[in-house]
Amino acid sequence: MCSSDAEKRRRQTCTTLYYMEATAREFNQNSSRILAAAEAGETITVTKNGRPVAIVRPFEAAEVPPYPVGPMGDIEIPSLDLPDVSNDEIEDTLRGMGS
């Protein structure tokens, strides 16, 4: 069975389910405590005007790979049908533009 009515509003420790809820105001005022609870393994739902807006949950190292998982894939560059221009022509064009 759940504990007192005041605590029931924020936490429900019924059977094996552990659930914690905090309002946006409580989160702003007690963010350190809420983050400590998440670090301890709890999941916290943050509500605003009685509506869930965020979930703060424990971070699991397996969620983020230590390196990029792979390339983005083949990239197709669209053809713009522009004339071929040499580097010298580009430099001549740009020379003096910034002064």
Short mmCIF file of C-alpha atoms in Angstrom, two decimals:
data_model
loop_
_atom_site.label_atom_id
_atom_site.label_comp_id
_atom_site.label_asym_id
_atom_site.label_seq_id
_atom_site.Cartn_x
_atom_site.Cartn_y
_atom_site.Cartn_z
CA MET A 1 0.00 0.00 0.00
CA CYS A 2 1.13 3.60 -0.60
CA SER A 3 2.28 5.84 2.24
CA SER A 4 0.65 9.12 3.42
CA ASP A 5 -1.60 11.25 1.18
CA ALA A 6 0.99 14.04 0.92
CA GLU A 7 3.63 11.63 -0.24
CA LYS A 8 1.19 9.75 -2.44
CA ARG A 9 0.96 12.87 -4.62
CA ARG A 10 4.69 12.73 -5.40
CA ARG A 11 5.57 9.09 -4.94
CA GLN A 12 3.79 5.83 -5.23
CA THR A 13 5.69 2.89 -3.79
CA CYS A 14 3.01 0.33 -4.42
CA THR A 15 4.26 -3.21 -5.01
CA THR A 16 7.34 -3.06 -7.25
CA LEU A 17 6.40 0.12 -9.14
CA TYR A 18 8.37 3.19 -8.10
CA TYR A 19 7.15 6.46 -9.49
CA MET A 20 7.98 10.02 -8.54
CA GLU A 21 6.26 13.16 -9.78
CA ALA A 22 7.31 16.80 -9.40
CA THR A 23 5.71 19.99 -10.63
CA ALA A 24 7.74 22.36 -12.77
CA ARG A 25 7.98 24.69 -9.77
CA GLU A 26 9.23 21.86 -7.52
CA PHE A 27 11.73 20.91 -10.20
CA ASN A 28 13.05 24.49 -10.35
CA GLN A 29 13.33 24.70 -6.57
CA ASN A 30 14.65 21.18 -5.93
CA SER A 31 16.49 20.25 -9.12
CA SER A 32 19.56 19.02 -7.21
CA ARG A 33 17.46 16.62 -5.14
CA ILE A 34 15.49 15.44 -8.17
CA LEU A 35 18.69 14.82 -10.14
CA ALA A 36 20.12 12.93 -7.16
CA ALA A 37 16.98 10.76 -7.11
CA ALA A 38 17.42 10.03 -10.83
CA GLU A 39 21.06 9.19 -10.22
CA ALA A 40 19.89 6.76 -7.54
CA GLY A 41 17.72 4.98 -10.11
CA GLU A 42 14.36 6.74 -9.82
CA THR A 43 12.30 8.00 -12.74
CA ILE A 44 10.66 11.39 -12.21
CA THR A 45 7.83 12.86 -14.27
CA VAL A 46 7.78 16.66 -14.30
CA THR A 47 4.34 18.18 -14.70
CA LYS A 48 3.13 21.65 -15.57
CA ASN A 49 -0.48 22.56 -14.81
CA GLY A 50 -1.12 18.88 -14.05
CA ARG A 51 0.11 17.76 -17.47
CA PRO A 52 3.31 15.69 -17.89
CA VAL A 53 5.95 17.68 -19.79
CA ALA A 54 9.22 15.83 -19.12
CA ILE A 55 10.70 12.65 -17.74
CA VAL A 56 13.96 12.67 -15.80
CA ARG A 57 15.40 9.18 -15.66
CA PRO A 58 18.73 7.54 -14.86
CA PHE A 59 21.38 7.75 -17.54
CA GLU A 60 22.69 4.43 -18.80
CA ALA A 61 26.16 4.39 -20.33
CA ALA A 62 25.02 1.85 -22.92
CA GLU A 63 22.68 4.46 -24.41
CA VAL A 64 25.48 6.55 -25.89
CA PRO A 65 28.12 4.77 -27.97
CA PRO A 66 31.72 5.79 -27.22
CA TYR A 67 32.25 6.64 -30.90
CA PRO A 68 30.04 7.53 -33.87
CA VAL A 69 28.07 4.53 -35.01
CA GLY A 70 28.70 5.03 -38.68
CA PRO A 71 28.80 7.47 -41.53
CA MET A 72 25.69 9.32 -42.57
CA GLY A 73 25.67 7.38 -45.81
CA ASP A 74 26.15 8.46 -49.39
CA ILE A 75 25.57 12.13 -49.97
CA GLU A 76 24.29 13.20 -53.33
CA ILE A 77 25.42 16.66 -54.37
CA PRO A 78 22.95 18.20 -56.75
CA SER A 79 24.20 19.45 -60.08
CA LEU A 80 23.92 23.24 -60.32
CA ASP A 81 25.01 23.42 -63.97
CA LEU A 82 27.60 26.09 -63.17
CA PRO A 83 30.60 26.77 -65.42
CA ASP A 84 33.94 25.24 -64.43
CA VAL A 85 36.10 27.88 -62.74
CA SER A 86 39.77 27.47 -61.82
CA ASN A 87 41.21 28.39 -58.44
CA ASP A 88 43.11 31.29 -60.08
CA GLU A 89 39.86 32.70 -61.47
CA ILE A 90 38.24 32.44 -58.05
CA GLU A 91 41.20 34.20 -56.40
CA ASP A 92 41.14 36.98 -59.04
CA THR A 93 37.44 37.49 -58.45
CA LEU A 94 37.74 37.57 -54.68
CA ARG A 95 40.89 39.69 -54.52
CA GLY A 96 40.04 43.16 -53.30
CA MET A 97 36.41 42.33 -52.35
CA GLY A 98 37.03 42.67 -48.61
CA SER A 99 38.88 45.97 -48.68
#
